[in-house]
Short mmCIF file of C-alpha atoms in Angstrom, two decimals:
data_model
loop_
_atom_site.label_atom_id
_atom_site.label_comp_id
_atom_site.label_asym_id
_atom_site.label_seq_id
_atom_site.Cartn_x
_atom_site.Cartn_y
_atom_site.Cartn_z
CA UNK E 1 -7.85 38.69 -37.84
CA UNK E 2 -5.87 41.66 -39.06
CA UNK E 3 -8.78 43.97 -38.24
CA UNK E 4 -8.91 42.85 -34.61
CA UNK E 5 -5.12 43.07 -34.40
CA UNK E 6 -5.22 46.60 -35.74
CA UNK E 7 -7.93 47.62 -33.31
CA UNK E 8 -6.05 46.07 -30.40
CA UNK E 9 -2.81 47.71 -31.42
CA UNK E 10 -4.47 51.10 -31.63
CA UNK E 11 -5.22 50.89 -27.92
CA UNK E 12 -1.54 50.51 -27.07
CA UNK E 13 0.40 52.37 -29.70
CA UNK E 14 1.16 56.00 -29.00
CA UNK E 15 0.88 57.82 -32.27
CA UNK E 16 2.88 60.98 -32.71
CA UNK E 17 0.73 63.25 -34.82
CA UNK E 18 2.56 65.59 -37.17
CA UNK E 19 1.20 69.08 -37.73
CA UNK E 20 -0.50 69.90 -41.01
CA UNK E 21 2.42 71.36 -42.88
CA UNK E 22 1.00 73.53 -45.65
CA UNK E 23 -2.16 75.57 -45.96
CA UNK E 24 -3.51 77.47 -48.92
CA UNK E 25 -6.89 78.52 -50.23
CA UNK E 26 -8.61 77.18 -53.31
CA UNK E 27 -12.16 77.94 -54.36
CA UNK E 28 -12.88 79.15 -50.84
CA UNK E 29 -11.72 75.89 -49.25
CA UNK E 30 -8.87 75.37 -46.82
CA UNK E 31 -6.47 72.96 -48.48
CA UNK E 32 -3.35 71.37 -47.02
CA UNK E 33 -0.61 69.11 -48.32
CA UNK E 34 1.87 66.73 -46.76
CA UNK E 35 4.95 65.11 -48.25
CA UNK E 36 7.78 63.10 -46.72
CA UNK E 37 11.48 62.84 -47.31
CA UNK E 38 10.93 60.09 -49.85
CA UNK E 39 8.75 62.37 -51.91
CA UNK E 40 5.20 61.14 -51.38
CA UNK E 41 2.49 63.58 -52.35
CA UNK E 42 -0.96 64.21 -51.02
CA UNK E 43 -3.65 66.89 -51.14
CA UNK E 44 -6.07 67.43 -48.29
CA UNK E 45 -9.47 69.07 -48.57
CA UNK E 46 -12.72 68.82 -46.61
CA UNK E 47 -14.83 68.90 -49.76
CA UNK E 48 -14.88 65.99 -52.23
CA UNK E 49 -16.35 68.25 -54.94
CA UNK E 50 -13.02 70.08 -55.41
CA UNK E 51 -11.76 70.19 -58.99
CA UNK E 52 -8.85 67.75 -58.88
CA UNK E 53 -7.36 69.15 -62.09
CA UNK E 54 -6.88 72.64 -60.68
CA UNK E 55 -6.09 71.99 -57.02
CA UNK E 56 -3.24 74.12 -55.68
CA UNK E 57 -0.51 72.13 -53.91
CA UNK E 58 2.14 73.45 -51.59
CA UNK E 59 4.77 72.15 -49.19
CA UNK E 60 6.75 73.64 -46.36
CA UNK E 61 8.42 72.66 -43.08
CA UNK E 62 11.50 70.49 -42.56
CA UNK E 63 9.46 67.25 -42.70
CA UNK E 64 8.51 67.96 -46.30
CA UNK E 65 10.33 67.85 -49.58
CA UNK E 66 10.08 70.86 -51.86
CA UNK E 67 8.58 70.88 -55.33
CA UNK E 68 12.15 70.56 -56.60
CA UNK E 69 12.58 67.14 -54.97
CA UNK E 70 11.35 64.30 -57.17
CA UNK E 71 8.63 61.91 -56.06
CA UNK E 72 9.97 58.63 -54.62
CA UNK E 73 13.46 60.07 -54.62
CA UNK E 74 13.46 60.14 -58.39
CA UNK E 75 12.71 56.49 -59.06
CA UNK E 76 10.80 55.79 -62.26
CA UNK E 77 7.13 55.08 -61.46
CA UNK E 78 6.47 53.78 -64.98
CA UNK E 79 9.32 51.27 -64.77
CA UNK E 80 7.60 49.49 -61.87
CA UNK E 81 5.01 48.16 -64.31
CA UNK E 82 7.70 46.10 -66.06
CA UNK E 83 9.34 44.76 -62.90
CA UNK E 84 8.92 41.34 -61.29
CA UNK E 85 9.04 41.65 -57.50
CA UNK E 86 9.24 37.88 -56.95
CA UNK E 87 12.26 37.71 -59.24
CA UNK E 88 14.02 40.33 -57.14
CA UNK E 89 13.71 43.20 -59.60
CA UNK E 90 14.59 46.49 -57.94
CA UNK E 91 13.33 49.99 -58.58
CA UNK E 92 14.79 51.84 -61.56
CA UNK E 93 16.32 55.22 -60.89
CA UNK E 94 15.15 58.03 -63.13
CA UNK E 95 17.02 61.07 -64.39
CA UNK E 96 16.29 64.76 -64.41
CA UNK E 97 16.90 64.51 -68.16
CA UNK E 98 13.47 62.86 -68.40
CA UNK E 99 11.14 64.66 -66.01
CA UNK E 100 7.49 65.62 -65.84
CA UNK E 101 5.32 67.59 -63.44
CA UNK E 102 2.02 66.25 -62.17
CA UNK E 103 -0.11 67.96 -59.50
CA UNK E 104 2.81 70.27 -58.85
CA UNK E 105 5.30 67.49 -58.14
CA UNK E 106 8.26 66.36 -60.21
CA UNK E 107 8.66 62.79 -61.47
CA UNK E 108 11.87 61.40 -62.97
CA UNK E 109 12.06 58.66 -65.58
CA UNK E 110 14.80 56.39 -66.87
CA UNK E 111 13.89 56.71 -70.54
CA UNK E 112 12.11 59.06 -72.91
CA UNK E 113 9.55 56.34 -73.66
CA UNK E 114 8.62 56.03 -69.98
CA UNK E 115 8.30 59.80 -69.80
CA UNK E 116 5.96 59.76 -72.81
CA UNK E 117 3.82 57.03 -71.25
CA UNK E 118 3.49 59.02 -68.05
CA UNK E 119 2.66 62.26 -69.80
CA UNK E 120 -0.06 60.51 -71.80
CA UNK E 121 -1.77 59.18 -68.67
CA UNK E 122 -0.16 60.33 -65.39
CA UNK E 123 -2.93 59.10 -63.11
CA UNK E 124 -2.33 55.57 -64.42
CA UNK E 125 1.25 55.53 -63.20
CA UNK E 126 1.28 57.76 -60.12
CA UNK E 127 1.39 55.55 -57.01
CA UNK E 128 -1.81 54.91 -55.09
CA UNK E 129 -2.43 56.71 -51.81
CA UNK E 130 0.09 59.41 -52.67
CA UNK E 131 2.98 56.93 -52.57
CA UNK E 132 2.61 56.36 -48.84
CA UNK E 133 2.68 52.81 -47.47
CA UNK E 134 -0.51 51.24 -48.80
CA UNK E 135 -0.77 48.86 -45.85
CA UNK E 136 -0.43 51.78 -43.46
CA UNK E 137 -3.36 53.49 -45.20
CA UNK E 138 -5.48 50.32 -45.36
CA UNK E 139 -6.77 50.58 -41.80
CA UNK E 140 -5.55 47.07 -41.00
CA UNK E 141 -1.96 47.87 -40.07
CA UNK E 142 -1.57 46.96 -36.40
CA UNK E 143 1.85 48.59 -36.22
CA UNK E 144 0.62 51.94 -37.48
CA UNK E 145 -3.11 52.32 -37.04
CA UNK E 146 -4.07 55.58 -38.71
CA UNK E 147 -7.07 57.72 -37.93
CA UNK E 148 -6.20 61.06 -39.53
CA UNK E 149 -4.28 62.39 -42.50
CA UNK E 150 -1.76 64.20 -40.31
CA UNK E 151 -0.27 60.78 -39.49
CA UNK E 152 0.74 60.13 -43.10
CA UNK E 153 4.29 61.35 -42.54
CA UNK E 154 4.78 58.24 -40.37
CA UNK E 155 4.31 55.87 -43.33
CA UNK E 156 7.30 56.41 -45.66
CA UNK E 157 8.19 53.69 -48.12
CA UNK E 158 11.06 51.55 -49.37
CA UNK E 159 11.26 52.08 -53.14
CA UNK E 160 12.01 48.35 -53.58
CA UNK E 161 8.82 47.25 -51.82
CA UNK E 162 6.07 47.55 -54.41
CA UNK E 163 3.17 45.69 -55.97
CA UNK E 164 1.13 46.15 -59.12
CA UNK E 165 -2.47 45.13 -58.44
CA UNK E 166 -5.16 45.68 -61.06
CA UNK E 167 -2.83 48.00 -62.99
CA UNK E 168 -2.22 50.22 -59.96
CA UNK E 169 1.12 50.81 -58.25
CA UNK E 170 1.17 50.34 -54.48
CA UNK E 171 4.21 51.14 -52.34
CA UNK E 172 5.16 49.74 -48.92
CA UNK E 173 7.48 50.52 -46.03
CA UNK E 174 8.82 46.94 -45.90
CA UNK E 175 8.39 43.35 -47.05
CA UNK E 176 6.10 42.37 -44.18
CA UNK E 177 3.70 45.22 -44.85
CA UNK E 178 3.69 44.24 -48.53
CA UNK E 179 3.01 40.59 -47.71
CA UNK E 180 0.08 41.38 -45.43
CA UNK E 181 -1.41 43.77 -47.98
CA UNK E 182 -1.07 41.44 -50.96
CA UNK E 183 -2.51 38.40 -49.21
CA UNK E 184 -5.79 40.22 -48.56
CA UNK E 185 -5.57 42.92 -51.18
CA UNK E 186 -9.30 43.24 -51.86
CA UNK E 187 -10.07 44.17 -48.25
CA UNK E 188 -6.93 46.28 -47.88
CA UNK E 189 -7.55 48.26 -51.06
CA UNK E 190 -11.19 48.83 -50.09
CA UNK E 191 -10.08 49.95 -46.63
CA UNK E 192 -7.46 52.27 -48.06
CA UNK E 193 -9.86 53.76 -50.59
CA UNK E 194 -12.42 54.40 -47.88
CA UNK E 195 -9.93 56.04 -45.53
CA UNK E 196 -8.26 58.06 -48.27
CA UNK E 197 -11.55 59.38 -49.69
CA UNK E 198 -12.71 60.34 -46.21
CA UNK E 199 -9.66 62.58 -46.00
CA UNK E 200 -9.18 63.83 -49.54
CA UNK E 201 -12.30 63.11 -51.56
CA UNK E 202 -11.64 61.71 -55.02
CA UNK E 203 -8.26 63.39 -55.59
#
């Protein structure tokens, strides 16, 4: 099974752990954030009771993109919901002409209508698990078995490897990771949700 494969792989794979790259204080809690070159976003906190609407985000270090760099390299997260992966539809590049800020990060869109949809309900369109590879976060990925949030930088994504499952956008590092995730999505989503919430609470 994928679970046994992942457990076996974890015994052999040497994981290079990146340092926590940003630290700030919010409501008396130590809060950190990590992003990667492709613009994923994530907030880290030891307390799940944090107010997700007022969390302070920050980035630093050469491994991280700045607030001025758009999420997913500027590809339109709303457009994914109209794409057909099996038909070969590729990600749609957005423009700084149509941009919005959510949780401190900038999103680009291809059209004003997509921008309006995002602004009306950003949490609906923002990618799950901060835009990191969903299979990598699932706990079943034998090639990248993760045990802590500081490993997230090792799971960047290919903007053309995506899936919409139950009206949620999931991103992947490659076609194989996507295939494994989709074929057992219930278990993988549950695993990802459990791991993610153990790191970041409900944010």
